[in-house]
Short mmCIF file of C-alpha atoms and ligand atoms in Angstrom, two decimals:
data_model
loop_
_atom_site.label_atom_id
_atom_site.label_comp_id
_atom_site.label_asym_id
_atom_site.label_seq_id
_atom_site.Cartn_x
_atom_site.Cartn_y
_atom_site.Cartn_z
CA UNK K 1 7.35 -15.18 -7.94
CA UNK K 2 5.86 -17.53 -10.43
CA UNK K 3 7.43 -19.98 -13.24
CA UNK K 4 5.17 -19.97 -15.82
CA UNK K 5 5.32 -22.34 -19.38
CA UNK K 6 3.95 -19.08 -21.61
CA UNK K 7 3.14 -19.48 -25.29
CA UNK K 8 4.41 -16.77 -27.74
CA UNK K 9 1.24 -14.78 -29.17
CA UNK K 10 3.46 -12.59 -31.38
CA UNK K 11 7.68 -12.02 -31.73
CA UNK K 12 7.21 -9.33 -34.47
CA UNK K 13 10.28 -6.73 -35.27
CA UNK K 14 9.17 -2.68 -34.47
CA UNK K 15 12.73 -1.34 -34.86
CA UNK K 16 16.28 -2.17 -36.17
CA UNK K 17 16.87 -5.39 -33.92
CA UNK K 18 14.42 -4.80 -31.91
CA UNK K 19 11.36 -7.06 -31.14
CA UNK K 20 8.54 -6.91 -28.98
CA UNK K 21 6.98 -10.45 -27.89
CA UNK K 22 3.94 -11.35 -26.73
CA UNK K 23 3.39 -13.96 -24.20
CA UNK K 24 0.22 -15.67 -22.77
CA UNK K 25 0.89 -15.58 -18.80
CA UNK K 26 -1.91 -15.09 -16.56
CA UNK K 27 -0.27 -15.79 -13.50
CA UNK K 28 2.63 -12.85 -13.65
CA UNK K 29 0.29 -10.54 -15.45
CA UNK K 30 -1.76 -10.18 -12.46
CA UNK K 31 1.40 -9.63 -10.31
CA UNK K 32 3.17 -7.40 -12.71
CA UNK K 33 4.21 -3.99 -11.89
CA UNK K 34 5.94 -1.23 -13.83
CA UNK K 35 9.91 -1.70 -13.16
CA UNK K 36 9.86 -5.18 -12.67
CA UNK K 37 11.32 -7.70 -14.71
CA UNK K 38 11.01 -11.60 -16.05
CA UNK K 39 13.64 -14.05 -16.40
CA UNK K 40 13.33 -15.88 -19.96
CA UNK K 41 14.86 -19.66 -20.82
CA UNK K 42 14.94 -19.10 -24.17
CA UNK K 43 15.47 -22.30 -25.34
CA UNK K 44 13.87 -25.49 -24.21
CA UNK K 45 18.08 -26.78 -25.11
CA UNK K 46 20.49 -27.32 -22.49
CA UNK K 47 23.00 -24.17 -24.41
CA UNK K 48 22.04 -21.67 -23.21
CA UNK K 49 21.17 -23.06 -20.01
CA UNK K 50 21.06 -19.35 -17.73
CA UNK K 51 17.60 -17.32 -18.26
CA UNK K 52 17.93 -14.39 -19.33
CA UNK K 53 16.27 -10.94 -17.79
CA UNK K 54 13.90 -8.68 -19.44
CA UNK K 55 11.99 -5.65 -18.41
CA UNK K 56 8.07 -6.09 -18.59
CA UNK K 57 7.31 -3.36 -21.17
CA UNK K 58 3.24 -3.93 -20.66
CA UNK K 59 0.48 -5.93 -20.02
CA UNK K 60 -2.50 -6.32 -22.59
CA UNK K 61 -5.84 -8.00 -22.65
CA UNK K 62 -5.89 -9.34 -18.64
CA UNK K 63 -3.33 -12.14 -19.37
CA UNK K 64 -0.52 -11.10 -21.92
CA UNK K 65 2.88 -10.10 -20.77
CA UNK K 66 4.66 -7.70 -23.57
CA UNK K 67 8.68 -7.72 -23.95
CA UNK K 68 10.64 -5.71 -25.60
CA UNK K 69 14.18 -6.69 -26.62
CA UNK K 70 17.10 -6.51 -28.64
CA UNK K 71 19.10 -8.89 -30.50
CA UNK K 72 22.76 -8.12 -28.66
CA UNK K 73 23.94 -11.85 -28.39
CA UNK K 74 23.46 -15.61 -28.30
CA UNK K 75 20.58 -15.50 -25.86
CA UNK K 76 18.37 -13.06 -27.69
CA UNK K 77 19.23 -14.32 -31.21
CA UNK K 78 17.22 -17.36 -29.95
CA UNK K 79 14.68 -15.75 -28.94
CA UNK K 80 14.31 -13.59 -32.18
CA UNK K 81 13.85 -16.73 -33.83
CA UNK K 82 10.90 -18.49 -31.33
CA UNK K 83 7.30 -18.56 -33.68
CA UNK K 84 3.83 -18.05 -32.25
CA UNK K 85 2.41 -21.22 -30.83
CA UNK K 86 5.99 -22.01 -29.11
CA UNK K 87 6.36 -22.00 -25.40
CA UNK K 88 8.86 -20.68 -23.29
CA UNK K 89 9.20 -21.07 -19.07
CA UNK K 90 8.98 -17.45 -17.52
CA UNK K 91 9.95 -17.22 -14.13
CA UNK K 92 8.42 -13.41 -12.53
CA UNK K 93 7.76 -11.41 -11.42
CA UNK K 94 11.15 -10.44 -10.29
CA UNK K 95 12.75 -7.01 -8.39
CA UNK K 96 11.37 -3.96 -6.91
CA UNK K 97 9.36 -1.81 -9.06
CA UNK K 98 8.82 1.80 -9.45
CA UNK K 99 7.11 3.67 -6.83
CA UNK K 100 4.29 5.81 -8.12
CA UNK K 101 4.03 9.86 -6.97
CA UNK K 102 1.11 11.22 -5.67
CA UNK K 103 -1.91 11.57 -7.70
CA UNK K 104 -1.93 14.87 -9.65
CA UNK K 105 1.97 15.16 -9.84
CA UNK K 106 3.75 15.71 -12.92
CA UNK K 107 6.11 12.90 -14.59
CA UNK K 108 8.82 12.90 -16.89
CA UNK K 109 10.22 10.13 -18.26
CA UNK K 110 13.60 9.70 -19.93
CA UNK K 111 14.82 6.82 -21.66
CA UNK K 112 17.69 5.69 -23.85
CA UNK K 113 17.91 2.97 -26.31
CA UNK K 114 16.16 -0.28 -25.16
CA UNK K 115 15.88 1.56 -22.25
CA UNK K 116 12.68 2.53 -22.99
CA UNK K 117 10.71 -0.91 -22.13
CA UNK K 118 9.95 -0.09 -18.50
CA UNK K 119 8.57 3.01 -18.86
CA UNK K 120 5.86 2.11 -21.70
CA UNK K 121 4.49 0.34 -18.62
CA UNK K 122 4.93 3.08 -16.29
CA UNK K 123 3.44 5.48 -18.59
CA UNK K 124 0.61 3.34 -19.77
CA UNK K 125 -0.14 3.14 -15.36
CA UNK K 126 0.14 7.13 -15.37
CA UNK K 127 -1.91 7.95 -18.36
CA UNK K 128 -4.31 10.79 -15.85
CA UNK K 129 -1.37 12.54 -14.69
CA UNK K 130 0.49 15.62 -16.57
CA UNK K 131 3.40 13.20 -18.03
CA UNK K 132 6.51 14.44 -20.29
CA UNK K 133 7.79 11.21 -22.40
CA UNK K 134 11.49 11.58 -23.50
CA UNK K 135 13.50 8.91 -25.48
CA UNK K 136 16.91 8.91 -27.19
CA UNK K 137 18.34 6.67 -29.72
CA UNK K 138 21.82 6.30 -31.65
CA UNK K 139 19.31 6.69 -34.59
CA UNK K 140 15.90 6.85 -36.14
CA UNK K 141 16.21 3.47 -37.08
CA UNK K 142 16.46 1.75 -33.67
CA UNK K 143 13.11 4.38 -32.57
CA UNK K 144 10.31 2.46 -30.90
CA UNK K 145 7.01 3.51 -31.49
CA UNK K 146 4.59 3.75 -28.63
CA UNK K 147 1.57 4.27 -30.29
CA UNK K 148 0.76 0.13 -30.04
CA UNK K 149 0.54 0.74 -26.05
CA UNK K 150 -2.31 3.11 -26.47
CA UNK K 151 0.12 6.29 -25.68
CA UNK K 152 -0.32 8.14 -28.78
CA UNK K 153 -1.71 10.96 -27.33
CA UNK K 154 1.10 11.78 -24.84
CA UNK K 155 3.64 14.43 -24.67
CA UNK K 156 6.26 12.95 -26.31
CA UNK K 157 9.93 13.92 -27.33
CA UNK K 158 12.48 12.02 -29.21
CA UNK K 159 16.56 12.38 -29.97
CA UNK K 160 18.65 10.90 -32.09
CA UNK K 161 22.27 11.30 -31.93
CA UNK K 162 22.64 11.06 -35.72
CA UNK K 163 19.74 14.00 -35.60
CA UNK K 164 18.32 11.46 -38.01
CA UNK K 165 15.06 12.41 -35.94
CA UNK K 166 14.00 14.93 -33.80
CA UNK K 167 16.66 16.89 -31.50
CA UNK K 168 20.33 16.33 -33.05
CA UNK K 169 22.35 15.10 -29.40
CA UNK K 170 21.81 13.32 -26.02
CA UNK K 171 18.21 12.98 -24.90
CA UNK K 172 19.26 14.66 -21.79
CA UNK K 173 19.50 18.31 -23.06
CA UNK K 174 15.77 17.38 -23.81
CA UNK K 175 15.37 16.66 -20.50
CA UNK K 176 17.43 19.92 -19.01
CA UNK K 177 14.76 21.97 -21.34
CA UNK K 178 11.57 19.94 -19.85
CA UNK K 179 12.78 20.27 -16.09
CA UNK K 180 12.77 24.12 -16.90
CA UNK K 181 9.54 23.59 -18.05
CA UNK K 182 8.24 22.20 -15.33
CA UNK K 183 9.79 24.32 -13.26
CA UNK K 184 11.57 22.06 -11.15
CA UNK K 185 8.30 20.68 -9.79
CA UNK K 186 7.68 16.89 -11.28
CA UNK K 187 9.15 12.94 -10.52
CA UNK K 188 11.41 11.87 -12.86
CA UNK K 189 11.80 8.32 -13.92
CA UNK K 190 14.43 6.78 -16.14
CA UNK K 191 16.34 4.23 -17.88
CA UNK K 192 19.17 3.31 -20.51
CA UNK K 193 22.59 3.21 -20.70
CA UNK K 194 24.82 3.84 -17.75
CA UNK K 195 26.42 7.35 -18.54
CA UNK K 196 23.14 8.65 -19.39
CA UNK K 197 21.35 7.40 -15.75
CA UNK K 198 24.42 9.39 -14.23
CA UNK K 199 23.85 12.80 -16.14
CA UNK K 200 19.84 12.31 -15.72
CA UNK K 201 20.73 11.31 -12.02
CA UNK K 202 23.42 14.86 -11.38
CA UNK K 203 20.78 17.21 -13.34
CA UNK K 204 18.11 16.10 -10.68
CA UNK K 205 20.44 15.61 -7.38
CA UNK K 206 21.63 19.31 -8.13
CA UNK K 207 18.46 20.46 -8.13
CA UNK K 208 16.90 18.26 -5.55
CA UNK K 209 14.28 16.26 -7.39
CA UNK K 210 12.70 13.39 -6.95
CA UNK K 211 14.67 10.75 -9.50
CA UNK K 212 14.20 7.08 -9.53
CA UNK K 213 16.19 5.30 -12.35
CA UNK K 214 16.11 1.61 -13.42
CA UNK K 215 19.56 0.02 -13.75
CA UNK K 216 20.64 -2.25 -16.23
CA UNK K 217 23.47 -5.05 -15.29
CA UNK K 218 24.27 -8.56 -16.16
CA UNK K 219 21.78 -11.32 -14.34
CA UNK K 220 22.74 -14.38 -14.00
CA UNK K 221 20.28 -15.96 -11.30
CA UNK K 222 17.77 -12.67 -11.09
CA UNK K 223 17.06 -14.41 -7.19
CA UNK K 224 20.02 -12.73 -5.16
CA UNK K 225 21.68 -16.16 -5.10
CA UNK K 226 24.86 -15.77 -7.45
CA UNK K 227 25.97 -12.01 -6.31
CA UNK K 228 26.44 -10.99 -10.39
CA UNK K 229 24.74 -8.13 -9.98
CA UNK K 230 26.05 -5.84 -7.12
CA UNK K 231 26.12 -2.25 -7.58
CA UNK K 232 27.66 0.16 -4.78
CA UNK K 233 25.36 2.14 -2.86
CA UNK K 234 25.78 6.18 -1.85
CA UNK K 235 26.58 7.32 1.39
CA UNK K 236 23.18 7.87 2.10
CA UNK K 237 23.24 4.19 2.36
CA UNK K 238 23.68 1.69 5.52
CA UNK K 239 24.86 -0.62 3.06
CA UNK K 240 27.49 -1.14 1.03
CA UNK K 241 25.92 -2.78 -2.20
CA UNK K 242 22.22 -3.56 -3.51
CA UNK K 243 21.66 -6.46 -5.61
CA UNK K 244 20.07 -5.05 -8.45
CA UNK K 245 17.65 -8.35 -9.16
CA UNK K 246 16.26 -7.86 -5.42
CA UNK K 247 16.99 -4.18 -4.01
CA UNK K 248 16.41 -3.18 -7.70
CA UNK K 249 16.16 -2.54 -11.03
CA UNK K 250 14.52 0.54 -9.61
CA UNK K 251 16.64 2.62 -7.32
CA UNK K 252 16.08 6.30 -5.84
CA UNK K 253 18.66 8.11 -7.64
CA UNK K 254 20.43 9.50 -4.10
CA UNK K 255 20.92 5.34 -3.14
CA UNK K 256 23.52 4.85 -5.64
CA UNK K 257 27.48 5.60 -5.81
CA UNK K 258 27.74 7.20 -9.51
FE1 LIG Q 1 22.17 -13.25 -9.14
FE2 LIG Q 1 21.34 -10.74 -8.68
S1 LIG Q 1 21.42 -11.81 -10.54
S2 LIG Q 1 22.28 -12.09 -7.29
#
């Protein structure tokens, strides 16, 4: 884990309150890994004083670390509002990562909202392999576009559930339709909002596939010191709760209590 002063290269809007930053970081670019996360002081101010976590959405050009957020509160208002030039103290990076299958298996990836910032990175690692991309929104306006992070060319899906683009409903009946595809036989990766994790995370724990999914909670210390961020494990388990900044964000889908 390394605290880093990083200047912003870019803070530029893609979506509807949605920004992706870049930040000059050398040090936790060459440690990075898809799944993991930074923790951000946004402000060089005492208010507010706790970092806040983001998911590392990419790496580009050997030392710049790309994250992609949106404005929900005080903490990212701030940030939406730091120019290039400025410099902010990154601390990363943090958690356990996503664990990669075997070379020639297939992926599909499912994401909702915001959701989608871990597994730009994933996918831009996973490029060679037969990959399905899936992503959901409340509505064309929040959709991210990909095509920045060199994935233009994959198999990609979207839904809205204003059907203001692409499949009209929940991004998981896109998902039900690309498992059948596949015929059962790929890894699944995902993240977003908590109901959708736990209908991606039945579909493939009915039919015994592989499912890893990257939780999303409130972080307060991101270091497993303050306990903010427990989340009950299954029976599987010999524990009875993972901290998601250390045990996590990525979990085997069987490891959790839904
Ligand atoms: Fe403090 Fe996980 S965020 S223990």
């Amino acid at each position: 884990m390394i605290e880093q002063k990083a200047e912003i290269i870019f803070n530029r809007k893609v979506a509807s309150d949605t920004f992706l930053m870049g930040l000059r970081a050398s040090d936790i670019v060459a440690e990075a890994a898809p799944g993991q996360f930074v923790m951000i002081r946004v402000s060089p101010e005492l208010d507010p004083i706790l970092r806040r976590p983001f998911s590392i959405c990419g790496t580009q050009e050997g030392d710049m670390l790309l994250v992609l957020y949106r404005v929900i509160g005080k903490g990212t208002r701030i940030l939406a509002g730091v120019g290039q030039g400025e410099t902010l103290s990154v601390l990363g990076p943090l958690g356990t990562g996503f664990k990669f299958p075997e070379k020639g298996q297939k992926a599909i990836l499912v994401s909702g909202g915001i959701g989608i910032a871990p597994l730009i990175f994933l996918a831009q690692k996973m490029k060679d392999r037969e990959m399905k991309f899936l992503s959901g929104y409340r509505s064309v306006k929040e959709m991210v576009p990909i095509e920045w992070a060199g994935l233009s060319g994959i198999n990609d899906s979207i839904s809205t559930d204003d059907g203001t683009m692409g499949h009209k409903g929940p991004v998981t009946d896109l998902f039900e339709a690309a498992i059948d595809e596949f015929r059962g036989g790929a890894f699944v990766f995902s993240c977003g909002p908590l109901p959708m994790l736990k209908k991606v995370a039945e579909i493939t724990l009915e039919r015994g596939i592989s499912c890893q999914v990257s939780v999303e909670t409130h972080m307060a210390c991101g270091l497993g010191a303050c306990q903010g961020c427990a989340v009950k494990s299954s029976f599987h388990e010999d524990r009875t709760y993972f901290h998601v900044c250390q045990d996590g964000p990525v979990f085997d889908a069987r490891s959790l209590d839904w």
